PDB file of C-alpha atoms in Angstrom:
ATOM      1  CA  UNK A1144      59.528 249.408  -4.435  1.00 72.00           C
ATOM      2  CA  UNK A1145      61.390 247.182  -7.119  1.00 85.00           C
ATOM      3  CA  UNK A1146      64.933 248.530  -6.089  1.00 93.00           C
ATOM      4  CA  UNK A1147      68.107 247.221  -7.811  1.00 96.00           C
ATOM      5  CA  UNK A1148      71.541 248.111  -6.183  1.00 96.00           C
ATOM      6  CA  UNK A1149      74.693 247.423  -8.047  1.00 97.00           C
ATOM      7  CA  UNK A1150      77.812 247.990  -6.731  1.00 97.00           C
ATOM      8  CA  UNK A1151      80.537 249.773  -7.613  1.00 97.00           C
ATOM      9  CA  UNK A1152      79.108 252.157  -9.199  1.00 97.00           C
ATOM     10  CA  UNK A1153      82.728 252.587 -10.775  1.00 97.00           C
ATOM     11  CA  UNK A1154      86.070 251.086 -10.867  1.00 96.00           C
ATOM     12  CA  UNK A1155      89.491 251.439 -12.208  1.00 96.00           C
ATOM     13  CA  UNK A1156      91.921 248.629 -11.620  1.00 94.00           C
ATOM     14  CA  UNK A1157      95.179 247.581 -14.307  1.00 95.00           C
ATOM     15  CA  UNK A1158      95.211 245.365 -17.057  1.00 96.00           C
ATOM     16  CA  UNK A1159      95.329 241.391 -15.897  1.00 96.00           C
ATOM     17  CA  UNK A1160      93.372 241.941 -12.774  1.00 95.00           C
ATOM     18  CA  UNK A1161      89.940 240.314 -11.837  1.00 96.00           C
ATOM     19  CA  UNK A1162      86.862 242.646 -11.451  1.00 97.00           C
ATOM     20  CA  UNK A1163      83.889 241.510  -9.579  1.00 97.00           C
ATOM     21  CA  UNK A1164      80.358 243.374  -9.738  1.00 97.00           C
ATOM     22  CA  UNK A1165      77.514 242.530  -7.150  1.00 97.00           C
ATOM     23  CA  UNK A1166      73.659 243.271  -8.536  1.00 96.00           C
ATOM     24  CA  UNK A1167      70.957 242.925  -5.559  1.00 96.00           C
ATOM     25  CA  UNK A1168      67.586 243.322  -5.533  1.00 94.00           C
ATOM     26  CA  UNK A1169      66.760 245.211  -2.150  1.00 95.00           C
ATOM     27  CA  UNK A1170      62.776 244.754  -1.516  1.00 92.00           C
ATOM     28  CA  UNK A1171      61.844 241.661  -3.791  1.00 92.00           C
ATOM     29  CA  UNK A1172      63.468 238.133  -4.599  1.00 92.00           C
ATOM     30  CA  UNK A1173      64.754 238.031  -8.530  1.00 90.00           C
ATOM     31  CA  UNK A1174      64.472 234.533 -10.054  1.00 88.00           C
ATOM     32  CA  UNK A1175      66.272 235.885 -13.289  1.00 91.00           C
ATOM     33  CA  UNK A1176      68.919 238.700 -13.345  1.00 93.00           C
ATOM     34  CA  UNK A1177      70.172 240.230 -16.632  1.00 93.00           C
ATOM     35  CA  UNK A1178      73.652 241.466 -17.298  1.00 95.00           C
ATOM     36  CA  UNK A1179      73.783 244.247 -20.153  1.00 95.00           C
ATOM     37  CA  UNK A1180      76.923 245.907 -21.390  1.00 96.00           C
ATOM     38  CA  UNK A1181      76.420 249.426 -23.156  1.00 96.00           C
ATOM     39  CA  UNK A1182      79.117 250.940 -25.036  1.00 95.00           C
ATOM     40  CA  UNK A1183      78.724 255.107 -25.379  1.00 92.00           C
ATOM     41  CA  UNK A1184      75.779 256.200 -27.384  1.00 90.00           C
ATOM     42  CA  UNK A1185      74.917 252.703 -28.291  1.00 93.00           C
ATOM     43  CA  UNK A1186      72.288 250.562 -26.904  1.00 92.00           C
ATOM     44  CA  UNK A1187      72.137 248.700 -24.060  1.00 93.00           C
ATOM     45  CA  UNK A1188      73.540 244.980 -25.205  1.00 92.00           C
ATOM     46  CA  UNK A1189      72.219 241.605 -23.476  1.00 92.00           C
ATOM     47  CA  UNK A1190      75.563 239.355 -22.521  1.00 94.00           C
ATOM     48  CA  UNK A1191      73.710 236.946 -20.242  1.00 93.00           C
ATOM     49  CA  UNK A1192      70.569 235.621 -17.920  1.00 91.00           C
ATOM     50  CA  UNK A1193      70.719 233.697 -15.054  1.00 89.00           C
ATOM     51  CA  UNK A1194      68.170 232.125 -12.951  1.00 86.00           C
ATOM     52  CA  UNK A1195      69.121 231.430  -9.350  1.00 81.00           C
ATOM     53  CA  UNK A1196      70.824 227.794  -8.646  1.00 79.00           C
ATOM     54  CA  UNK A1197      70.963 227.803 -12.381  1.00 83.00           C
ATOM     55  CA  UNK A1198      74.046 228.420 -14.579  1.00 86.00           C
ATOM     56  CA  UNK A1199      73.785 231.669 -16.625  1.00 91.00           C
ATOM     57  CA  UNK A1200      72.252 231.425 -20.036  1.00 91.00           C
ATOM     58  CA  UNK A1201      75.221 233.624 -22.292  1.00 93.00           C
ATOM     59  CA  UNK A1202      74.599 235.295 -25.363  1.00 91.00           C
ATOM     60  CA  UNK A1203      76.482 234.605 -28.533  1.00 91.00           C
ATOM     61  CA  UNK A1204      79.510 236.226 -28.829  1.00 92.00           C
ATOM     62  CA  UNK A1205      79.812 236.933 -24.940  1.00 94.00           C
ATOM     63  CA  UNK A1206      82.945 234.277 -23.251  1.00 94.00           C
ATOM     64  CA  UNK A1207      81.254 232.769 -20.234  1.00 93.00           C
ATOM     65  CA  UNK A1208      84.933 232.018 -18.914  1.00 95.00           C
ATOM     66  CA  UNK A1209      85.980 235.817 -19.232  1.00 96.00           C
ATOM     67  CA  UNK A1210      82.573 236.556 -18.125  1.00 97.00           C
ATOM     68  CA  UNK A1211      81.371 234.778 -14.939  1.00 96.00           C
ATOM     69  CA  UNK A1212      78.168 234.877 -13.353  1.00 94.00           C
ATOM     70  CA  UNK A1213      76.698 233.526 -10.583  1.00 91.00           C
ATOM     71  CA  UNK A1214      73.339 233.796  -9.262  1.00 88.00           C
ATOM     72  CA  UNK A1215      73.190 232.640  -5.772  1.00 83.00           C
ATOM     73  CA  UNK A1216      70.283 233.634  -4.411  1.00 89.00           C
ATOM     74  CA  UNK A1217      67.067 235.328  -5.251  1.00 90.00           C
ATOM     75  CA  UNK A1218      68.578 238.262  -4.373  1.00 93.00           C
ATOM     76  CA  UNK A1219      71.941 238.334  -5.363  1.00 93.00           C
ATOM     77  CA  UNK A1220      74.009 238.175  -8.679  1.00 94.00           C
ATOM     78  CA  UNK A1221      77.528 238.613  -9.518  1.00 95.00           C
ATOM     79  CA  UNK A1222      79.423 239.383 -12.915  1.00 97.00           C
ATOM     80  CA  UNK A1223      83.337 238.987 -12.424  1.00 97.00           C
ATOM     81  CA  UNK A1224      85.504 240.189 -15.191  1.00 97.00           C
ATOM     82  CA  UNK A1225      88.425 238.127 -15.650  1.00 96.00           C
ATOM     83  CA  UNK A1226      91.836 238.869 -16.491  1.00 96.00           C
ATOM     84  CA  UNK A1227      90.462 242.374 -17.780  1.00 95.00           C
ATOM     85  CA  UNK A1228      91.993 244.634 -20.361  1.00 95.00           C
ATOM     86  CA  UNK A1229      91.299 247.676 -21.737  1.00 95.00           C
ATOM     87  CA  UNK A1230      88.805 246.667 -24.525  1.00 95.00           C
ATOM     88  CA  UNK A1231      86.647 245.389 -21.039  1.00 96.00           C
ATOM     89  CA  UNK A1232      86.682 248.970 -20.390  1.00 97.00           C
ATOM     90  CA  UNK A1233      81.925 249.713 -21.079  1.00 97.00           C
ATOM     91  CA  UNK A1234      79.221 250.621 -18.450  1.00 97.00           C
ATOM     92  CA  UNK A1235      78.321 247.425 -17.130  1.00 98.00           C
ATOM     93  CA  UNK A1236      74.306 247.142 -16.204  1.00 97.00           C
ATOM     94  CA  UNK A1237      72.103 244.634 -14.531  1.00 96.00           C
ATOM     95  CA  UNK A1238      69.048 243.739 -14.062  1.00 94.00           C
ATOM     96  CA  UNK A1239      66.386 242.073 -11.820  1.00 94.00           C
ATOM     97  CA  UNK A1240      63.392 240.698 -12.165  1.00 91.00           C
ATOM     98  CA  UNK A1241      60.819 239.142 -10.155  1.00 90.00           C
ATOM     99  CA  UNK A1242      58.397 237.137 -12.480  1.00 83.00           C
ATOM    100  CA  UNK A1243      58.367 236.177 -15.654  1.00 77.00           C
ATOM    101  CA  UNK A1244      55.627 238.574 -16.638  1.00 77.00           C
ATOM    102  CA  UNK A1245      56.554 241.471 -14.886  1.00 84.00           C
ATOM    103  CA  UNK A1246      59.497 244.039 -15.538  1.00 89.00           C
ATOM    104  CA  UNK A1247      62.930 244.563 -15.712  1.00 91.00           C
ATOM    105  CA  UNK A1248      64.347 246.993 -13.069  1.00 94.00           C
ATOM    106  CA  UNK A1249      68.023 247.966 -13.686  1.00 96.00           C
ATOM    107  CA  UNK A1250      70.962 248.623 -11.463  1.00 97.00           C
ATOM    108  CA  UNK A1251      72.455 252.329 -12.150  1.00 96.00           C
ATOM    109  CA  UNK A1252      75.576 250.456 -13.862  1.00 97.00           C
ATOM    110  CA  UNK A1253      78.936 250.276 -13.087  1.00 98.00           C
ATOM    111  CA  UNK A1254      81.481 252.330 -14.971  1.00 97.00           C
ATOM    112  CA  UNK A1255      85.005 249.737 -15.345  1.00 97.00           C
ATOM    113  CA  UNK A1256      88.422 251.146 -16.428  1.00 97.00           C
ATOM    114  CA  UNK A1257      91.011 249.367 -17.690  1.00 96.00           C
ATOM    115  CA  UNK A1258      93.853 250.519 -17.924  1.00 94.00           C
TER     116      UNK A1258
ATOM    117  CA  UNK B1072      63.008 237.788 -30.380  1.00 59.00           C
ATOM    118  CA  UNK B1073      60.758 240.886 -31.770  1.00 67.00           C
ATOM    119  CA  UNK B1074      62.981 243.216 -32.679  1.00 83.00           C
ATOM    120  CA  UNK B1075      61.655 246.806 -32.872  1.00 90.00           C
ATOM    121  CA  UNK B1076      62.249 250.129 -34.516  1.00 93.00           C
ATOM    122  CA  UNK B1077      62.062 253.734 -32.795  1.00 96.00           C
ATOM    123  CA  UNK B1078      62.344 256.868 -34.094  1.00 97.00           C
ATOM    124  CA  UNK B1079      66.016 257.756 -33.241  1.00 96.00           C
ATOM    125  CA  UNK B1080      65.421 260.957 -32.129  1.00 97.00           C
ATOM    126  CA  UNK B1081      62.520 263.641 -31.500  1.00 97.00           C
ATOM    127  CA  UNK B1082      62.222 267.437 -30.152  1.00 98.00           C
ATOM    128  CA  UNK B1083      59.448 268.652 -27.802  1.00 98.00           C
ATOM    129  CA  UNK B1084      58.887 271.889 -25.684  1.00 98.00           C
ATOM    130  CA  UNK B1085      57.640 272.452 -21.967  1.00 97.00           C
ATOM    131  CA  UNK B1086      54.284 271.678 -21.374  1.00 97.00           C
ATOM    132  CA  UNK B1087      54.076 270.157 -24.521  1.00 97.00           C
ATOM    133  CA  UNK B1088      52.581 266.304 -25.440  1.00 97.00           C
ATOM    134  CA  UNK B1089      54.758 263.849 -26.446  1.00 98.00           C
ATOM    135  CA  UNK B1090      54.369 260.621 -28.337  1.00 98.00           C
ATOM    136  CA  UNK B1091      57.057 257.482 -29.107  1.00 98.00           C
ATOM    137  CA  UNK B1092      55.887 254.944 -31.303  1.00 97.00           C
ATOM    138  CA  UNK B1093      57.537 251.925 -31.701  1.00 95.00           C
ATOM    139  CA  UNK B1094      56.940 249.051 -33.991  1.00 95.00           C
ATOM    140  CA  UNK B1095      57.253 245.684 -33.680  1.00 92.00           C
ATOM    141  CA  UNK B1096      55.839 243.862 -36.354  1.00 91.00           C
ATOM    142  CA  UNK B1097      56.732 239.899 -35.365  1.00 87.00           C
ATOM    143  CA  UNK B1098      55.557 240.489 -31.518  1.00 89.00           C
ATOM    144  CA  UNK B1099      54.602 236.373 -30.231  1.00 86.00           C
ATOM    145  CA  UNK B1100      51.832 236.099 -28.550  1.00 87.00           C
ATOM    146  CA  UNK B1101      53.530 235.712 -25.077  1.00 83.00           C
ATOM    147  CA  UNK B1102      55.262 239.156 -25.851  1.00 86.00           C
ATOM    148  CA  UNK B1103      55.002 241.822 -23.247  1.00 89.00           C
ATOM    149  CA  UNK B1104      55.915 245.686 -24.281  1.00 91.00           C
ATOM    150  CA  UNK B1105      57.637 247.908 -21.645  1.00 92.00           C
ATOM    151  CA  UNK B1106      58.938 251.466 -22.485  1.00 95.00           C
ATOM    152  CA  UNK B1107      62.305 252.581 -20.235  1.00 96.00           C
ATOM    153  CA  UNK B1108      64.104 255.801 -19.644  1.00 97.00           C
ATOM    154  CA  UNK B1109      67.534 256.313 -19.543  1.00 97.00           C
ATOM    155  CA  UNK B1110      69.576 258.947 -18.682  1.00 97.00           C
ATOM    156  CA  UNK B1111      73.306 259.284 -19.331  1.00 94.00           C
ATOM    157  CA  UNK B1112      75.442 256.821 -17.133  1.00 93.00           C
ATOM    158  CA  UNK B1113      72.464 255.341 -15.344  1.00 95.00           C
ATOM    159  CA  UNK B1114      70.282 252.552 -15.698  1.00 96.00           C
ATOM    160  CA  UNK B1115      66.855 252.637 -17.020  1.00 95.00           C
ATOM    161  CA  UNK B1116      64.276 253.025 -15.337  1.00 95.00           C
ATOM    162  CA  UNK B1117      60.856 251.363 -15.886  1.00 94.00           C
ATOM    163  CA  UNK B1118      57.989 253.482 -17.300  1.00 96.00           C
ATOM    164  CA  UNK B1119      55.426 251.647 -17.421  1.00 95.00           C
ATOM    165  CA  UNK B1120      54.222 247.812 -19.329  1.00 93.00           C
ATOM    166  CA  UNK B1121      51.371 246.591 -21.353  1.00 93.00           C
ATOM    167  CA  UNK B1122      50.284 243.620 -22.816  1.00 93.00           C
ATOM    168  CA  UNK B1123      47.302 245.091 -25.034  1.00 91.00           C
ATOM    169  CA  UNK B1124      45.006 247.821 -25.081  1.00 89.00           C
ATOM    170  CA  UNK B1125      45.452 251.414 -23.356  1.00 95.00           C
ATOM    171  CA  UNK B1126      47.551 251.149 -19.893  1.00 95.00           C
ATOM    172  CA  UNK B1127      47.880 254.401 -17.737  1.00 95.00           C
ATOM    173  CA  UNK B1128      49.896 255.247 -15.077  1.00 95.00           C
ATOM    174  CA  UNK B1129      51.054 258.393 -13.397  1.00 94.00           C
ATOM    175  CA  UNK B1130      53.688 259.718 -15.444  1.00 94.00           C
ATOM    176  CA  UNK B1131      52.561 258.083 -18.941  1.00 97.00           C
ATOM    177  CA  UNK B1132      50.217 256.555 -21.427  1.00 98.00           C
ATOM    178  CA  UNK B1133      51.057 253.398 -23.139  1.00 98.00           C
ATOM    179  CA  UNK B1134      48.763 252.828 -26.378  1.00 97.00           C
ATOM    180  CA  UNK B1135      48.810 249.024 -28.357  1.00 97.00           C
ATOM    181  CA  UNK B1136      46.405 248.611 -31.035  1.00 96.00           C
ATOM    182  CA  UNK B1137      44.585 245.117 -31.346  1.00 95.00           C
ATOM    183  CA  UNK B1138      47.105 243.804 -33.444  1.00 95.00           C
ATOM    184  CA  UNK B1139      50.079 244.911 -30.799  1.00 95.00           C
ATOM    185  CA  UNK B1140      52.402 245.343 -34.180  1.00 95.00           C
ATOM    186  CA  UNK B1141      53.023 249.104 -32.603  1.00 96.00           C
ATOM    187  CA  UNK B1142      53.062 250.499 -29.348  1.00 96.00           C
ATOM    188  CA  UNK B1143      52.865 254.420 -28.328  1.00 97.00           C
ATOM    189  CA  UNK B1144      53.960 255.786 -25.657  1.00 98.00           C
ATOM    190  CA  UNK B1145      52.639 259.116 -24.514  1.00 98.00           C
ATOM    191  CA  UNK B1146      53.764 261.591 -21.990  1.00 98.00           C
ATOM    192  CA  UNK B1147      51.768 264.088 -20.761  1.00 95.00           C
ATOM    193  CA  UNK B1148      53.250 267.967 -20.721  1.00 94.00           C
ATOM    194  CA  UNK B1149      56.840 267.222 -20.965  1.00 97.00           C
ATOM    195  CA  UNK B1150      59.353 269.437 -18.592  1.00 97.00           C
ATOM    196  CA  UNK B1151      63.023 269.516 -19.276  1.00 97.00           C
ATOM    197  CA  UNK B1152      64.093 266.922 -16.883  1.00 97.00           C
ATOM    198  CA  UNK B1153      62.383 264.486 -19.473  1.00 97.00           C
ATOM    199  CA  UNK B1154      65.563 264.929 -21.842  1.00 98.00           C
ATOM    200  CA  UNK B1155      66.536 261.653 -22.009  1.00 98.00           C
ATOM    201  CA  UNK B1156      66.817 258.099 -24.415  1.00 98.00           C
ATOM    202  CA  UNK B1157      63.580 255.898 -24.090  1.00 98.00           C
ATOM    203  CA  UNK B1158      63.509 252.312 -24.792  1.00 96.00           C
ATOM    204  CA  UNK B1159      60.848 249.937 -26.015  1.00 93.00           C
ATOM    205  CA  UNK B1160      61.424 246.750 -24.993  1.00 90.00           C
ATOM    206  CA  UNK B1161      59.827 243.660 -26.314  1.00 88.00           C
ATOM    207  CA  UNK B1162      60.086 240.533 -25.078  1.00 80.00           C
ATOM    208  CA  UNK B1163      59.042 237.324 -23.624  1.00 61.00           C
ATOM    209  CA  UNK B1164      57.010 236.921 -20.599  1.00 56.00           C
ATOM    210  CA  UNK B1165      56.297 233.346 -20.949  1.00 52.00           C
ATOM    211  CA  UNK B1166      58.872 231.843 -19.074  1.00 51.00           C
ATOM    212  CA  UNK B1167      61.441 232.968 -16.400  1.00 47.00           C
ATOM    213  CA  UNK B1168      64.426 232.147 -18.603  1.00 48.00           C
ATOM    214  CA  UNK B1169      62.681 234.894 -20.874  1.00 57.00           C
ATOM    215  CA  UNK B1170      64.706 237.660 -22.410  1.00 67.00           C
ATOM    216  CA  UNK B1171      64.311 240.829 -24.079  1.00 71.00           C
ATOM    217  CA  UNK B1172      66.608 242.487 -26.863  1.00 75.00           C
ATOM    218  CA  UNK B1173      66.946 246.537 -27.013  1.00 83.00           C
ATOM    219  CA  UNK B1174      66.499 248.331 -29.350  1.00 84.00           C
ATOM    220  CA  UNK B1175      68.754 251.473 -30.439  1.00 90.00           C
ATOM    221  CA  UNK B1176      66.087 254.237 -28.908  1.00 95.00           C
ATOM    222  CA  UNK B1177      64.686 257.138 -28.762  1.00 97.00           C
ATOM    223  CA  UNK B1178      66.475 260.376 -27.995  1.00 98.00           C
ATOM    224  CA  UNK B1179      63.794 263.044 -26.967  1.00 98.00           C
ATOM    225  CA  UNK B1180      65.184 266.771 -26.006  1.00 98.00           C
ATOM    226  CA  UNK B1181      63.180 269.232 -24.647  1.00 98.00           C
ATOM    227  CA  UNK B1182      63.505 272.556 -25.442  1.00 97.00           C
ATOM    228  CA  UNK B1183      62.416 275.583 -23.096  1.00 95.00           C
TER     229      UNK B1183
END
Protein backbone atom coordinates (compact mmCIF):
# COMPACT_ATOMS: atom_id res chain seq x y z
CA UNK A 1 0.00 0.00 0.00
CA UNK A 2 0.83 3.86 0.24
CA UNK A 3 2.00 4.06 -3.50
CA UNK A 4 3.14 7.39 -5.03
CA UNK A 5 3.56 7.56 -8.90
CA UNK A 6 5.22 10.51 -10.45
CA UNK A 7 5.54 10.92 -13.84
CA UNK A 8 8.09 11.41 -16.00
CA UNK A 9 10.40 9.85 -14.44
CA UNK A 10 12.75 12.08 -16.73
CA UNK A 11 12.70 14.79 -19.20
CA UNK A 12 14.78 16.86 -21.44
CA UNK A 13 13.13 19.72 -23.25
CA UNK A 14 15.14 23.41 -24.39
CA UNK A 15 15.53 26.42 -22.58
CA UNK A 16 12.08 28.70 -22.53
CA UNK A 17 9.78 25.77 -22.61
CA UNK A 18 7.11 24.80 -19.92
CA UNK A 19 7.60 21.48 -17.98
CA UNK A 20 4.75 19.90 -16.24
CA UNK A 21 5.16 16.97 -13.56
CA UNK A 22 2.05 14.88 -12.35
CA UNK A 23 2.46 13.23 -8.55
CA UNK A 24 -0.54 10.65 -7.76
CA UNK A 25 -1.20 8.74 -5.03
CA UNK A 26 -2.46 5.26 -6.44
CA UNK A 27 -4.27 3.36 -3.35
CA UNK A 28 -5.06 6.29 -0.81
CA UNK A 29 -6.46 9.99 -1.09
CA UNK A 30 -3.49 12.70 -0.13
CA UNK A 31 -4.89 15.84 1.55
CA UNK A 32 -1.27 17.41 1.46
CA UNK A 33 1.38 16.70 -1.26
CA UNK A 34 5.01 17.90 -0.90
CA UNK A 35 7.24 19.02 -3.70
CA UNK A 36 11.11 18.58 -2.86
CA UNK A 37 13.93 19.54 -5.16
CA UNK A 38 17.39 17.70 -4.49
CA UNK A 39 20.43 18.88 -6.06
CA UNK A 40 23.38 15.91 -6.34
CA UNK A 41 24.70 14.76 -3.05
CA UNK A 42 22.72 17.30 -1.20
CA UNK A 43 19.61 16.85 0.68
CA UNK A 44 16.36 16.64 -0.30
CA UNK A 45 15.00 20.55 -0.19
CA UNK A 46 11.18 21.43 0.66
CA UNK A 47 9.90 24.13 -2.21
CA UNK A 48 6.21 23.79 -1.38
CA UNK A 49 2.88 22.03 0.30
CA UNK A 50 -0.35 22.00 -0.94
CA UNK A 51 -3.54 20.81 0.40
CA UNK A 52 -6.22 19.91 -2.12
CA UNK A 53 -8.70 22.94 -3.22
CA UNK A 54 -6.10 24.93 -1.42
CA UNK A 55 -3.35 27.09 -2.98
CA UNK A 56 0.18 25.71 -2.32
CA UNK A 57 1.94 26.91 0.77
CA UNK A 58 5.77 27.93 -0.96
CA UNK A 59 8.84 28.03 0.82
CA UNK A 60 11.05 31.05 1.01
CA UNK A 61 13.17 31.49 -1.67
CA UNK A 62 11.06 29.13 -4.06
CA UNK A 63 8.95 31.65 -7.05
CA UNK A 64 5.41 30.36 -6.91
CA UNK A 65 4.99 31.96 -10.53
CA UNK A 66 8.06 29.93 -11.95
CA UNK A 67 6.89 27.20 -9.81
CA UNK A 68 3.18 26.25 -10.11
CA UNK A 69 1.30 23.84 -8.27
CA UNK A 70 -1.91 22.67 -8.21
CA UNK A 71 -3.54 20.19 -6.13
CA UNK A 72 -6.75 19.14 -7.59
CA UNK A 73 -7.80 16.35 -6.05
CA UNK A 74 -6.94 14.04 -3.24
CA UNK A 75 -5.15 12.22 -5.51
CA UNK A 76 -3.51 14.28 -7.82
CA UNK A 77 -0.79 17.09 -7.82
CA UNK A 78 1.03 18.89 -10.41
CA UNK A 79 4.38 21.00 -10.39
CA UNK A 80 4.84 22.90 -13.84
CA UNK A 81 8.13 24.50 -14.45
CA UNK A 82 7.84 27.60 -16.27
CA UNK A 83 9.83 29.13 -18.83
CA UNK A 84 12.72 26.65 -17.68
CA UNK A 85 16.43 27.10 -18.05
CA UNK A 86 19.24 25.32 -17.34
CA UNK A 87 19.80 26.28 -13.62
CA UNK A 88 15.96 24.37 -13.37
CA UNK A 89 17.95 21.50 -14.41
CA UNK A 90 17.64 19.05 -10.22
CA UNK A 91 15.73 15.76 -9.48
CA UNK A 92 12.42 16.93 -8.81
CA UNK A 93 10.51 14.73 -5.87
CA UNK A 94 7.07 14.60 -4.42
CA UNK A 95 5.32 13.54 -1.94
CA UNK A 96 1.94 12.30 -0.56
CA UNK A 97 0.44 12.03 2.39
CA UNK A 98 -2.69 10.87 3.79
CA UNK A 99 -3.10 12.34 7.39
CA UNK A 100 -1.59 14.65 9.23
CA UNK A 101 -0.03 12.14 11.58
CA UNK A 102 0.98 9.62 9.36
CA UNK A 103 3.96 9.53 6.75
CA UNK A 104 5.36 10.89 3.87
CA UNK A 105 5.58 8.47 0.87
CA UNK A 106 7.65 9.85 -2.07
CA UNK A 107 7.36 9.64 -5.80
CA UNK A 108 10.75 8.07 -7.39
CA UNK A 109 11.49 11.77 -8.76
CA UNK A 110 11.75 13.11 -11.94
CA UNK A 111 15.11 13.83 -13.48
CA UNK A 112 14.56 17.55 -15.75
CA UNK A 113 17.18 18.74 -18.31
CA UNK A 114 17.54 21.89 -19.50
CA UNK A 115 19.25 22.55 -21.97
CA UNK B 1 10.84 23.31 12.63
CA UNK B 2 13.28 20.75 14.65
CA UNK B 3 16.08 20.62 12.82
CA UNK B 4 18.28 17.53 13.36
CA UNK B 5 21.82 16.30 13.08
CA UNK B 6 23.03 12.75 11.68
CA UNK B 7 26.12 11.33 11.52
CA UNK B 8 27.13 12.01 7.84
CA UNK B 9 28.37 8.87 7.17
CA UNK B 10 28.98 5.26 8.77
CA UNK B 11 30.54 1.72 7.61
CA UNK B 12 29.01 -1.68 8.49
CA UNK B 13 29.60 -5.35 7.26
CA UNK B 14 27.10 -8.26 6.28
CA UNK B 15 25.26 -9.61 8.93
CA UNK B 16 26.33 -7.01 11.01
CA UNK B 17 23.95 -4.51 13.46
CA UNK B 18 23.56 -1.20 12.62
CA UNK B 19 22.57 1.88 14.52
CA UNK B 20 21.69 5.80 13.26
CA UNK B 21 21.16 8.18 15.84
CA UNK B 22 19.84 11.32 15.24
CA UNK B 23 19.30 14.26 17.45
CA UNK B 24 16.89 16.64 17.66
CA UNK B 25 17.11 18.65 20.57
CA UNK B 26 13.99 21.38 20.05
CA UNK B 27 11.43 18.42 18.94
CA UNK B 28 7.51 20.23 19.85
CA UNK B 29 5.43 18.23 21.36
CA UNK B 30 3.24 17.53 18.22
CA UNK B 31 6.57 16.30 16.52
CA UNK B 32 6.52 12.94 14.90
CA UNK B 33 10.10 11.16 13.94
CA UNK B 34 10.26 9.04 10.73
CA UNK B 35 13.59 7.56 9.40
CA UNK B 36 13.72 7.21 5.22
CA UNK B 37 15.98 5.48 2.81
CA UNK B 38 17.18 6.70 -0.21
CA UNK B 39 18.92 5.35 -2.86
CA UNK B 40 20.60 7.23 -5.71
CA UNK B 41 18.01 8.87 -8.16
CA UNK B 42 14.98 7.58 -6.31
CA UNK B 43 12.74 8.70 -3.78
CA UNK B 44 12.78 7.69 -0.25
CA UNK B 45 11.19 5.31 0.97
CA UNK B 46 9.52 5.15 4.42
CA UNK B 47 11.15 3.00 7.15
CA UNK B 48 9.30 3.15 9.70
CA UNK B 49 7.69 6.28 12.41
CA UNK B 50 7.48 6.84 16.06
CA UNK B 51 6.17 9.19 18.28
CA UNK B 52 7.88 7.86 21.65
CA UNK B 53 9.15 4.84 23.08
CA UNK B 54 10.52 1.61 21.14
CA UNK B 55 8.53 1.02 17.65
CA UNK B 56 9.35 -2.25 15.66
CA UNK B 57 8.64 -3.26 12.44
CA UNK B 58 9.93 -5.82 10.02
CA UNK B 59 12.94 -4.45 8.62
CA UNK B 60 13.93 -2.02 11.67
CA UNK B 61 13.96 -0.77 15.20
CA UNK B 62 13.22 2.76 15.97
CA UNK B 63 14.44 3.74 19.66
CA UNK B 64 13.23 7.49 21.36
CA UNK B 65 14.13 8.02 24.83
CA UNK B 66 11.49 9.80 27.16
CA UNK B 67 12.72 13.02 26.38
CA UNK B 68 12.46 12.28 22.33
CA UNK B 69 15.69 14.83 22.04
CA UNK B 70 17.33 11.64 20.01
CA UNK B 71 16.05 8.98 18.03
CA UNK B 72 17.96 5.57 16.94
CA UNK B 73 17.35 3.75 14.39
CA UNK B 74 18.46 0.16 14.28
CA UNK B 75 18.72 -2.37 11.58
CA UNK B 76 19.03 -5.73 12.14
CA UNK B 77 22.02 -7.80 10.16
CA UNK B 78 22.66 -5.44 7.42
CA UNK B 79 23.21 -7.04 3.68
CA UNK B 80 24.72 -4.99 0.95
CA UNK B 81 21.61 -3.87 -0.69
CA UNK B 82 21.28 -1.61 2.53
CA UNK B 83 24.06 0.81 1.00
CA UNK B 84 22.21 3.69 0.89
CA UNK B 85 21.53 7.60 2.56
CA UNK B 86 18.94 7.45 5.52
CA UNK B 87 16.98 10.33 6.61
CA UNK B 88 15.49 11.38 9.91
CA UNK B 89 12.79 13.40 9.50
CA UNK B 90 11.17 15.51 12.10
CA UNK B 91 8.28 17.23 11.83
CA UNK B 92 4.83 18.26 12.56
CA UNK B 93 1.93 16.02 12.78
CA UNK B 94 -0.44 18.40 14.22
CA UNK B 95 -2.05 19.74 11.39
CA UNK B 96 -2.42 18.78 7.65
CA UNK B 97 -0.66 21.93 6.44
CA UNK B 98 2.28 20.31 8.55
CA UNK B 99 5.75 20.10 7.13
CA UNK B 100 8.93 18.52 7.73
CA UNK B 101 12.58 19.87 6.93
CA UNK B 102 15.52 17.22 5.96
CA UNK B 103 18.21 16.94 7.20
CA UNK B 104 21.69 16.34 5.29
CA UNK B 105 21.80 12.31 6.21
CA UNK B 106 23.28 9.50 6.76
CA UNK B 107 25.43 7.66 4.27
CA UNK B 108 25.81 3.95 5.48
CA UNK B 109 28.05 1.47 3.12
CA UNK B 110 28.25 -1.94 3.63
CA UNK B 111 31.13 -3.74 3.15
CA UNK B 112 31.28 -7.62 2.28
Amino acid sequence: GAVVSQHPSWVICKSGTSVKIECRSLDFQATTMFWYRQFPKQSLMLMATSNEGSKATYEQGVEKDKFLINHASLTLSTLTVTSAHPEDSSFYICSARQESNQPQHFGDGTRLSIL
Amino acid sequence: LAKTTQPISMDSYEGQEVNITCSHNNIATNDYITWYQQFPSQGPRFIIQGYKTKVTNEVASLFIPADRKSSTLSLPRVSLSDTAVYYCLVGDGSTNAGKSTFGDGTTLTVKP
